[in-house]
CSV table of N, CA, C and O in Angstrom, one decimal:
chain,number,residue,atom,x,y,z
A,1,GLN,N,24.0,47.0,-13.3
A,1,GLN,CA,24.2,45.6,-13.1
A,1,GLN,C,25.4,45.3,-12.2
A,1,GLN,O,26.5,45.8,-12.4
A,2,VAL,N,25.1,44.6,-11.1
A,2,VAL,CA,26.2,44.3,-10.1
A,2,VAL,C,27.1,43.2,-10.7
A,2,VAL,O,26.6,42.2,-11.2
A,3,GLN,N,28.4,43.4,-10.6
A,3,GLN,CA,29.3,42.4,-11.1
A,3,GLN,C,30.6,42.4,-10.2
A,3,GLN,O,31.0,43.5,-9.7
A,4,LEU,N,31.1,41.2,-10.0
A,4,LEU,CA,32.4,41.0,-9.4
A,4,LEU,C,33.1,40.1,-10.4
A,4,LEU,O,32.6,39.0,-10.7
A,5,VAL,N,34.3,40.6,-10.9
A,5,VAL,CA,35.0,39.8,-11.9
A,5,VAL,C,36.4,39.6,-11.4
A,5,VAL,O,37.2,40.5,-11.2
A,6,GLU,N,36.7,38.3,-11.2
A,6,GLU,CA,38.1,37.9,-10.8
A,6,GLU,C,39.0,37.7,-12.0
A,6,GLU,O,38.5,37.3,-13.1
A,7,SER,N,40.3,37.9,-11.8
A,7,SER,CA,41.3,37.7,-12.8
A,7,SER,C,42.6,37.4,-12.2
A,7,SER,O,42.8,37.6,-11.0
A,8,GLY,N,43.5,36.9,-13.0
A,8,GLY,CA,44.9,36.6,-12.4
A,8,GLY,C,45.2,35.2,-12.1
A,8,GLY,O,46.3,34.9,-11.8
A,9,GLY,N,44.2,34.3,-12.3
A,9,GLY,CA,44.5,32.9,-12.0
A,9,GLY,C,45.3,32.3,-13.1
A,9,GLY,O,45.6,32.9,-14.2
A,10,GLY,N,45.8,31.1,-12.9
A,10,GLY,CA,46.6,30.4,-13.9
A,10,GLY,C,47.4,29.2,-13.3
A,10,GLY,O,47.1,28.8,-12.2
A,11,LEU,N,48.3,28.7,-14.1
A,11,LEU,CA,49.2,27.6,-13.7
A,11,LEU,C,50.5,28.2,-13.2
A,11,LEU,O,51.1,29.0,-13.9
A,12,VAL,N,50.9,27.7,-12.0
A,12,VAL,CA,52.1,28.2,-11.4
A,12,VAL,C,52.8,27.0,-10.7
A,12,VAL,O,52.2,26.1,-10.3
A,13,GLN,N,54.1,27.1,-10.7
A,13,GLN,CA,54.9,26.0,-10.1
A,13,GLN,C,54.9,26.2,-8.5
A,13,GLN,O,54.8,27.3,-8.1
A,14,PRO,N,55.1,25.1,-7.8
A,14,PRO,CA,55.2,25.2,-6.4
A,14,PRO,C,56.3,26.2,-6.0
A,14,PRO,O,57.4,26.2,-6.6
A,15,GLY,N,56.0,27.0,-5.0
A,15,GLY,CA,56.9,28.1,-4.6
A,15,GLY,C,56.7,29.4,-5.3
A,15,GLY,O,57.3,30.4,-5.0
A,16,GLY,N,55.9,29.4,-6.4
A,16,GLY,CA,55.7,30.6,-7.2
A,16,GLY,C,54.7,31.5,-6.6
A,16,GLY,O,54.2,31.3,-5.5
A,17,SER,N,54.4,32.6,-7.3
A,17,SER,CA,53.4,33.6,-6.8
A,17,SER,C,52.4,34.0,-7.9
A,17,SER,O,52.7,33.8,-9.1
A,18,LEU,N,51.3,34.4,-7.5
A,18,LEU,CA,50.2,34.9,-8.3
A,18,LEU,C,49.5,36.1,-7.6
A,18,LEU,O,49.5,36.1,-6.4
A,19,ARG,N,49.0,37.0,-8.4
A,19,ARG,CA,48.2,38.1,-7.8
A,19,ARG,C,46.8,38.0,-8.4
A,19,ARG,O,46.7,38.2,-9.6
A,20,LEU,N,45.8,37.8,-7.6
A,20,LEU,CA,44.5,37.8,-8.1
A,20,LEU,C,43.9,39.2,-7.9
A,20,LEU,O,44.2,39.9,-6.9
A,21,SER,N,43.0,39.6,-8.8
A,21,SER,CA,42.3,40.8,-8.7
A,21,SER,C,40.8,40.5,-8.8
A,21,SER,O,40.4,39.6,-9.5
A,22,CYS,N,40.0,41.4,-8.2
A,22,CYS,CA,38.6,41.3,-8.2
A,22,CYS,C,38.0,42.7,-8.4
A,22,CYS,O,38.2,43.6,-7.5
A,23,ALA,N,37.5,43.0,-9.6
A,23,ALA,CA,36.9,44.3,-9.9
A,23,ALA,C,35.4,44.3,-9.7
A,23,ALA,O,34.7,43.4,-10.3
A,24,GLY,N,35.0,45.3,-9.0
A,24,GLY,CA,33.5,45.4,-8.7
A,24,GLY,C,32.9,46.5,-9.5
A,24,GLY,O,33.6,47.5,-9.8
A,25,SER,N,31.6,46.3,-9.9
A,25,SER,CA,30.9,47.4,-10.6
A,25,SER,C,29.4,47.3,-10.2
A,25,SER,O,28.9,46.2,-9.9
A,26,GLY,N,28.7,48.4,-10.3
A,26,GLY,CA,27.3,48.4,-10.0
A,26,GLY,C,26.9,48.5,-8.6
A,26,GLY,O,25.7,48.5,-8.3
A,27,PHE,N,27.8,48.6,-7.7
A,27,PHE,CA,27.5,48.8,-6.2
A,27,PHE,C,28.7,49.4,-5.6
A,27,PHE,O,29.8,49.4,-6.2
A,28,PRO,N,28.5,50.0,-4.4
A,28,PRO,CA,29.6,50.8,-3.8
A,28,PRO,C,30.6,49.8,-3.0
A,28,PRO,O,30.5,49.7,-1.8
A,29,LEU,N,31.5,49.3,-3.8
A,29,LEU,CA,32.4,48.3,-3.2
A,29,LEU,C,33.1,48.8,-1.9
A,29,LEU,O,33.4,48.1,-1.0
A,30,SER,N,33.3,50.1,-1.9
A,30,SER,CA,34.1,50.7,-0.8
A,30,SER,C,33.5,50.5,0.6
A,30,SER,O,34.2,50.6,1.6
A,31,ILE,N,32.2,50.3,0.6
A,31,ILE,CA,31.5,50.1,1.9
A,31,ILE,C,31.3,48.7,2.3
A,31,ILE,O,30.6,48.4,3.3
A,32,TYR,N,31.8,47.8,1.5
A,32,TYR,CA,31.6,46.4,1.7
A,32,TYR,C,32.8,45.7,2.3
A,32,TYR,O,33.9,46.0,1.9
A,33,THR,N,32.6,44.8,3.2
A,33,THR,CA,33.7,43.9,3.6
A,33,THR,C,33.9,42.9,2.4
A,33,THR,O,33.0,42.4,1.9
A,34,MET,N,35.2,42.7,2.1
A,34,MET,CA,35.5,41.9,1.0
A,34,MET,C,36.2,40.6,1.4
A,34,MET,O,37.1,40.7,2.3
A,35,ASN,N,35.9,39.6,0.8
A,35,ASN,CA,36.5,38.3,1.1
A,35,ASN,C,36.9,37.5,-0.1
A,35,ASN,O,36.4,37.7,-1.2
A,36,TRP,N,37.9,36.7,0.1
A,36,TRP,CA,38.3,35.7,-0.9
A,36,TRP,C,38.0,34.3,-0.4
A,36,TRP,O,38.4,34.0,0.8
A,37,TYR,N,37.3,33.5,-1.1
A,37,TYR,CA,37.1,32.1,-0.8
A,37,TYR,C,37.8,31.3,-1.9
A,37,TYR,O,38.1,31.8,-3.0
A,38,ARG,N,37.9,30.0,-1.6
A,38,ARG,CA,38.4,29.1,-2.6
A,38,ARG,C,37.7,27.7,-2.4
A,38,ARG,O,37.2,27.4,-1.3
A,39,GLN,N,37.6,27.0,-3.5
A,39,GLN,CA,37.0,25.7,-3.5
A,39,GLN,C,37.8,24.7,-4.3
A,39,GLN,O,38.0,24.9,-5.5
A,40,ALA,N,38.4,23.8,-3.6
A,40,ALA,CA,39.2,22.7,-4.3
A,40,ALA,C,38.3,21.6,-4.8
A,40,ALA,O,37.2,21.4,-4.2
A,41,PRO,N,38.7,20.8,-5.7
A,41,PRO,CA,37.9,19.7,-6.2
A,41,PRO,C,37.5,18.8,-5.1
A,41,PRO,O,38.4,18.3,-4.3
A,42,GLY,N,36.2,18.5,-5.0
A,42,GLY,CA,35.8,17.6,-4.0
A,42,GLY,C,35.7,18.1,-2.6
A,42,GLY,O,35.4,17.4,-1.7
A,43,LYS,N,36.0,19.4,-2.4
A,43,LYS,CA,36.0,20.0,-1.1
A,43,LYS,C,34.9,21.1,-1.0
A,43,LYS,O,34.5,21.6,-2.0
A,44,GLU,N,34.6,21.5,0.2
A,44,GLU,CA,33.7,22.6,0.4
A,44,GLU,C,34.4,23.9,0.2
A,44,GLU,O,35.7,24.0,0.4
A,45,ARG,N,33.6,24.9,-0.1
A,45,ARG,CA,34.2,26.3,-0.2
A,45,ARG,C,34.7,26.8,1.1
A,45,ARG,O,34.0,26.6,2.1
A,46,GLU,N,35.9,27.4,1.2
A,46,GLU,CA,36.5,27.8,2.4
A,46,GLU,C,36.9,29.3,2.3
A,46,GLU,O,37.3,29.8,1.3
A,47,LEU,N,36.8,30.0,3.4
A,47,LEU,CA,37.2,31.4,3.5
A,47,LEU,C,38.7,31.5,3.6
A,47,LEU,O,39.3,30.8,4.5
A,48,VAL,N,39.3,32.3,2.8
A,48,VAL,CA,40.7,32.4,2.7
A,48,VAL,C,41.2,33.7,3.4
A,48,VAL,O,42.1,33.6,4.2
A,49,ALA,N,40.6,34.8,3.0
A,49,ALA,CA,41.0,36.1,3.6
A,49,ALA,C,39.9,37.1,3.6
A,49,ALA,O,39.0,37.0,2.7
A,50,THR,N,39.9,38.0,4.5
A,50,THR,CA,38.9,39.0,4.7
A,50,THR,C,39.6,40.4,4.9
A,50,THR,O,40.6,40.5,5.6
A,51,ILE,N,39.0,41.4,4.3
A,51,ILE,CA,39.5,42.8,4.6
A,51,ILE,C,38.3,43.7,4.9
A,51,ILE,O,37.3,43.6,4.1
A,52,THR,N,38.4,44.5,5.9
A,52,THR,CA,37.2,45.4,6.2
A,52,THR,C,37.2,46.6,5.3
A,52,THR,O,38.0,46.8,4.4
A,53,ARG,N,36.1,47.3,5.4
A,53,ARG,CA,35.8,48.4,4.5
A,53,ARG,C,36.9,49.3,4.2
A,53,ARG,O,37.3,49.7,3.1
A,54,ALA,N,37.5,49.9,5.3
A,54,ALA,CA,38.6,50.8,5.1
A,54,ALA,C,39.9,50.1,5.0
A,54,ALA,O,41.0,50.8,4.9
A,55,GLY,N,39.9,48.8,5.0
A,55,GLY,CA,41.2,48.1,4.9
A,55,GLY,C,42.0,48.1,6.2
A,55,GLY,O,43.2,47.7,6.2
A,56,GLY,N,41.4,48.5,7.3
A,56,GLY,CA,42.1,48.6,8.6
A,56,GLY,C,42.3,47.3,9.2
A,56,GLY,O,43.2,47.1,10.1
A,57,SER,N,41.6,46.2,8.8
A,57,SER,CA,41.7,44.9,9.5
A,57,SER,C,41.6,43.8,8.5
A,57,SER,O,40.8,43.9,7.5
A,58,THR,N,42.5,42.9,8.6
A,58,THR,CA,42.5,41.7,7.7
A,58,THR,C,42.5,40.4,8.6
A,58,THR,O,43.0,40.4,9.7
A,59,ASN,N,42.0,39.4,8.0
A,59,ASN,CA,42.1,38.1,8.6
A,59,ASN,C,42.3,37.0,7.6
A,59,ASN,O,41.9,37.2,6.4
A,60,TYR,N,43.0,35.9,8.0
A,60,TYR,CA,43.4,34.9,7.1
A,60,TYR,C,43.1,33.5,7.7
A,60,TYR,O,43.2,33.3,8.9
A,61,ALA,N,42.9,32.6,6.8
A,61,ALA,CA,42.8,31.2,7.2
A,61,ALA,C,44.2,30.8,7.6
A,61,ALA,O,45.2,31.2,7.1
A,62,ASP,N,44.3,29.9,8.6
A,62,ASP,CA,45.6,29.4,9.1
A,62,ASP,C,46.5,28.8,8.0
A,62,ASP,O,47.7,29.0,8.0
A,63,SER,N,45.8,28.2,7.0
A,63,SER,CA,46.6,27.6,6.0
A,63,SER,C,47.3,28.5,5.1
A,63,SER,O,48.2,28.1,4.3
A,64,VAL,N,46.9,29.8,5.1
A,64,VAL,CA,47.6,30.8,4.2
A,64,VAL,C,48.3,31.9,4.9
A,64,VAL,O,48.9,32.8,4.2
A,65,LYS,N,48.2,31.9,6.2
A,65,LYS,CA,48.8,33.0,7.0
A,65,LYS,C,50.3,33.1,6.7
A,65,LYS,O,51.0,32.0,6.7
A,66,GLY,N,50.8,34.3,6.5
A,66,GLY,CA,52.2,34.5,6.2
A,66,GLY,C,52.6,34.3,4.7
A,66,GLY,O,53.7,34.6,4.3
A,67,ARG,N,51.6,33.8,3.9
A,67,ARG,CA,51.9,33.6,2.5
A,67,ARG,C,51.0,34.4,1.6
A,67,ARG,O,51.4,34.9,0.5
A,68,PHE,N,49.8,34.7,2.0
A,68,PHE,CA,48.8,35.4,1.2
A,68,PHE,C,48.6,36.8,1.9
A,68,PHE,O,48.6,36.9,3.1
A,69,THR,N,48.3,37.8,1.1
A,69,THR,CA,48.0,39.1,1.5
A,69,THR,C,46.8,39.7,0.8
A,69,THR,O,46.8,39.7,-0.5
A,70,ILE,N,45.8,40.1,1.5
A,70,ILE,CA,44.6,40.7,0.9
A,70,ILE,C,44.7,42.2,1.0
A,70,ILE,O,45.2,42.7,2.0
A,71,SER,N,44.4,42.9,0.0
A,71,SER,CA,44.4,44.4,0.0
A,71,SER,C,43.3,44.9,-0.9
A,71,SER,O,42.7,44.2,-1.6
A,72,ARG,N,43.0,46.2,-0.8
A,72,ARG,CA,42.0,46.8,-1.6
A,72,ARG,C,42.4,48.2,-2.0
A,72,ARG,O,43.1,48.9,-1.3
A,73,ASP,N,41.8,48.6,-3.2
A,73,ASP,CA,42.0,50.0,-3.7
A,73,ASP,C,40.5,50.5,-3.9
A,73,ASP,O,40.0,50.2,-5.0
A,74,ASN,N,40.0,51.1,-3.0
A,74,ASN,CA,38.6,51.5,-3.1
A,74,ASN,C,38.3,52.5,-4.3
A,74,ASN,O,37.3,52.6,-4.8
A,75,ALA,N,39.4,53.3,-4.6
A,75,ALA,CA,39.3,54.3,-5.7
A,75,ALA,C,39.1,53.5,-7.0
A,75,ALA,O,38.5,54.1,-7.9
A,76,LYS,N,39.6,52.3,-7.1
A,76,LYS,CA,39.6,51.5,-8.3
A,76,LYS,C,38.5,50.4,-8.2
A,76,LYS,O,38.3,49.6,-9.1
A,77,ASN,N,37.8,50.4,-7.1
A,77,ASN,CA,36.7,49.3,-6.9
A,77,ASN,C,37.3,48.0,-7.0
A,77,ASN,O,36.7,47.1,-7.6
A,78,THR,N,38.5,47.7,-6.5
A,78,THR,CA,39.2,46.5,-6.7
A,78,THR,C,39.8,46.0,-5.5
A,78,THR,O,40.3,46.7,-4.6
A,79,VAL,N,39.8,44.6,-5.3
A,79,VAL,CA,40.4,43.9,-4.2
A,79,VAL,C,41.4,43.0,-4.8
A,79,VAL,O,41.2,42.4,-5.9
A,80,TYR,N,42.5,42.8,-4.1
A,80,TYR,CA,43.6,41.9,-4.5
A,80,TYR,C,43.9,40.8,-3.6
A,80,TYR,O,43.6,40.9,-2.4
A,81,LEU,N,44.5,39.7,-4.1
A,81,LEU,CA,45.0,38.7,-3.2
A,81,LEU,C,46.4,38.3,-3.7
A,81,LEU,O,46.5,37.7,-4.8
A,82,GLN,N,47.4,38.7,-3.0
A,82,GLN,CA,48.8,38.4,-3.4
A,82,GLN,C,49.1,37.0,-2.7
A,82,GLN,O,49.0,36.9,-1.5
A,83,MET,N,49.4,36.1,-3.6
A,83,MET,CA,49.7,34.7,-3.1
A,83,MET,C,51.1,34.3,-3.4
A,83,MET,O,51.6,34.3,-4.5
A,84,ASN,N,51.9,34.1,-2.3
A,84,ASN,CA,53.3,33.8,-2.4
A,84,ASN,C,53.5,32.3,-1.9
A,84,ASN,O,52.7,31.8,-1.2
A,85,SER,N,54.7,31.8,-2.2
A,85,SER,CA,55.1,30.5,-1.7
A,85,SER,C,53.9,29.5,-1.9
A,85,SER,O,53.6,28.7,-1.0
A,86,LEU,N,53.4,29.4,-3.1
A,86,LEU,CA,52.2,28.6,-3.4
A,86,LEU,C,52.6,27.1,-3.3
A,86,LEU,O,53.7,26.7,-3.6
A,87,LYS,N,51.6,26.4,-2.9
A,87,LYS,CA,51.7,24.9,-2.7
A,87,LYS,C,50.7,24.2,-3.5
A,87,LYS,O,49.6,24.8,-3.8
A,88,PRO,N,50.9,23.0,-3.8
A,88,PRO,CA,49.9,22.2,-4.6
A,88,PRO,C,48.5,22.2,-3.9
A,88,PRO,O,47.5,22.3,-4.6
A,89,GLU,N,48.5,22.3,-2.6
A,89,GLU,CA,47.2,22.3,-1.9
A,89,GLU,C,46.5,23.6,-2.0
A,89,GLU,O,45.3,23.7,-1.6
A,90,ASP,N,47.1,24.6,-2.6
A,90,ASP,CA,46.4,25.9,-2.9
A,90,ASP,C,45.6,25.8,-4.2
A,90,ASP,O,44.9,26.8,-4.5
A,91,THR,N,45.7,24.7,-4.9
A,91,THR,CA,45.0,24.6,-6.1
A,91,THR,C,43.5,24.6,-5.9
A,91,THR,O,43.0,23.8,-5.0
A,92,ALA,N,42.8,25.5,-6.5
A,92,ALA,CA,41.3,25.7,-6.3
A,92,ALA,C,40.8,26.8,-7.2
A,92,ALA,O,41.6,27.5,-7.9
A,93,VAL,N,39.5,26.9,-7.3
A,93,VAL,CA,38.9,28.0,-7.9
A,93,VAL,C,38.7,29.1,-6.8
A,93,VAL,O,38.2,28.8,-5.7
A,94,TYR,N,39.2,30.3,-7.0
A,94,TYR,CA,39.2,31.3,-6.1
A,94,TYR,C,38.0,32.3,-6.4
A,94,TYR,O,37.9,32.8,-7.6
A,95,TYR,N,37.2,32.6,-5.4
A,95,TYR,CA,36.0,33.5,-5.6
A,95,TYR,C,36.2,34.7,-4.8
A,95,TYR,O,36.6,34.7,-3.6
A,96,CYS,N,35.7,35.8,-5.3
A,96,CYS,CA,35.6,37.1,-4.7
A,96,CYS,C,34.2,37.2,-4.1
A,96,CYS,O,33.2,36.9,-4.8
A,97,ASN,N,34.1,37.8,-2.9
A,97,ASN,CA,32.8,37.9,-2.2
A,97,ASN,C,32.7,39.3,-1.6
A,97,ASN,O,33.7,39.7,-0.9
A,98,ALA,N,31.6,40.0,-1.7
A,98,ALA,CA,31.3,41.2,-1.1
A,98,ALA,C,30.1,41.1,-0.2
A,98,ALA,O,29.1,40.5,-0.6
A,99,ARG,N,30.3,41.6,1.0
A,99,ARG,CA,29.2,41.4,2.0
A,99,ARG,C,29.0,42.6,2.8
A,99,ARG,O,29.9,43.2,3.4
A,100,TYR,N,27.7,43.1,2.9
A,100,TYR,CA,27.3,44.2,3.8
A,100,TYR,C,25.8,44.1,3.9
A,100,TYR,O,25.3,43.2,4.4
A,101,VAL,N,25.1,45.1,3.3
A,101,VAL,CA,23.6,45.0,3.3
A,101,VAL,C,23.1,43.9,2.3
A,101,VAL,O,22.0,43.5,2.4
A,102,ALA,N,24.0,43.6,1.4
A,102,ALA,CA,23.7,42.5,0.4
A,102,ALA,C,25.0,41.7,0.2
A,102,ALA,O,26.0,42.0,0.8
A,103,GLU,N,24.8,40.6,-0.5
A,103,GLU,CA,26.0,39.8,-0.7
A,103,GLU,C,26.1,39.5,-2.2
A,103,GLU,O,25.1,39.1,-2.9
A,104,TYR,N,27.4,39.6,-2.7
A,104,TYR,CA,27.6,39.4,-4.1
A,104,TYR,C,28.8,38.4,-4.3
A,104,TYR,O,29.7,38.4,-3.4
A,105,TRP,N,28.8,37.6,-5.3
A,105,TRP,CA,29.8,36.7,-5.6
A,105,TRP,C,30.3,36.8,-7.1
A,105,TRP,O,29.5,37.1,-8.0
A,106,GLY,N,31.6,36.6,-7.3
A,106,GLY,CA,32.1,36.5,-8.6
A,106,GLY,C,32.0,35.1,-9.1
A,106,GLY,O,31.6,34.2,-8.4
A,107,LYS,N,32.4,34.9,-10.4
A,107,LYS,CA,32.3,33.5,-10.9
A,107,LYS,C,33.5,32.7,-10.7
A,107,LYS,O,33.5,31.5,-11.0
A,108,GLY,N,34.6,33.3,-10.2
A,108,GLY,CA,35.8,32.6,-9.8
A,108,GLY,C,36.9,32.6,-10.9
A,108,GLY,O,36.6,32.8,-12.1
A,109,THR,N,38.1,32.3,-10.4
A,109,THR,CA,39.3,32.2,-11.3
A,109,THR,C,40.1,31.0,-10.8
A,109,THR,O,40.3,30.8,-9.6
A,110,LEU,N,40.5,30.1,-11.7
A,110,LEU,CA,41.2,28.9,-11.4
A,110,LEU,C,42.7,29.1,-11.1
A,110,LEU,O,43.4,29.7,-12.0
A,111,VAL,N,43.1,28.6,-10.0
A,111,VAL,CA,44.6,28.6,-9.7
A,111,VAL,C,45.0,27.2,-9.6
A,111,VAL,O,44.5,26.4,-8.8
A,112,THR,N,46.0,26.8,-10.4
A,112,THR,CA,46.6,25.5,-10.4
A,112,THR,C,48.1,25.6,-10.0
A,112,THR,O,48.8,26.3,-10.7
A,113,VAL,N,48.4,24.9,-8.9
A,113,VAL,CA,49.8,24.9,-8.5
A,113,VAL,C,50.4,23.5,-8.8
A,113,VAL,O,50.0,22.5,-8.1
A,114,SER,N,51.3,23.4,-9.7
A,114,SER,CA,51.8,22.1,-10.1
A,114,SER,C,53.1,22.2,-10.9
A,114,SER,O,53.3,23.2,-11.5
A,115,SER,N,53.9,21.2,-10.7
A,115,SER,CA,55.2,21.2,-11.4
A,115,SER,C,55.0,20.4,-12.7
A,115,SER,O,56.0,20.3,-13.5
């Protein structure tokens, strides 16, 4: 059974940090391009960060450049999103996505940035 399970979300104050994890099972995550998306209330889902199969290339939305870092540990079938200097506008449900010959989605983890 294919699964992507996100964890690490929660409530954090502005300026704080969180680290999201996405654990994959049931498919060879190491050969998939991995993405983090987010969807804020009333807004469309947006691509936040991408990492290629071997981790040699990453891309970020302009809104998170310099603050978020995507990484992967293929031995652990896990992808991470380190989020620093969080802002209230980062509040959203964050989704993990795997894309190659097929596409898989996790169910999301809620990040709330508020004082």
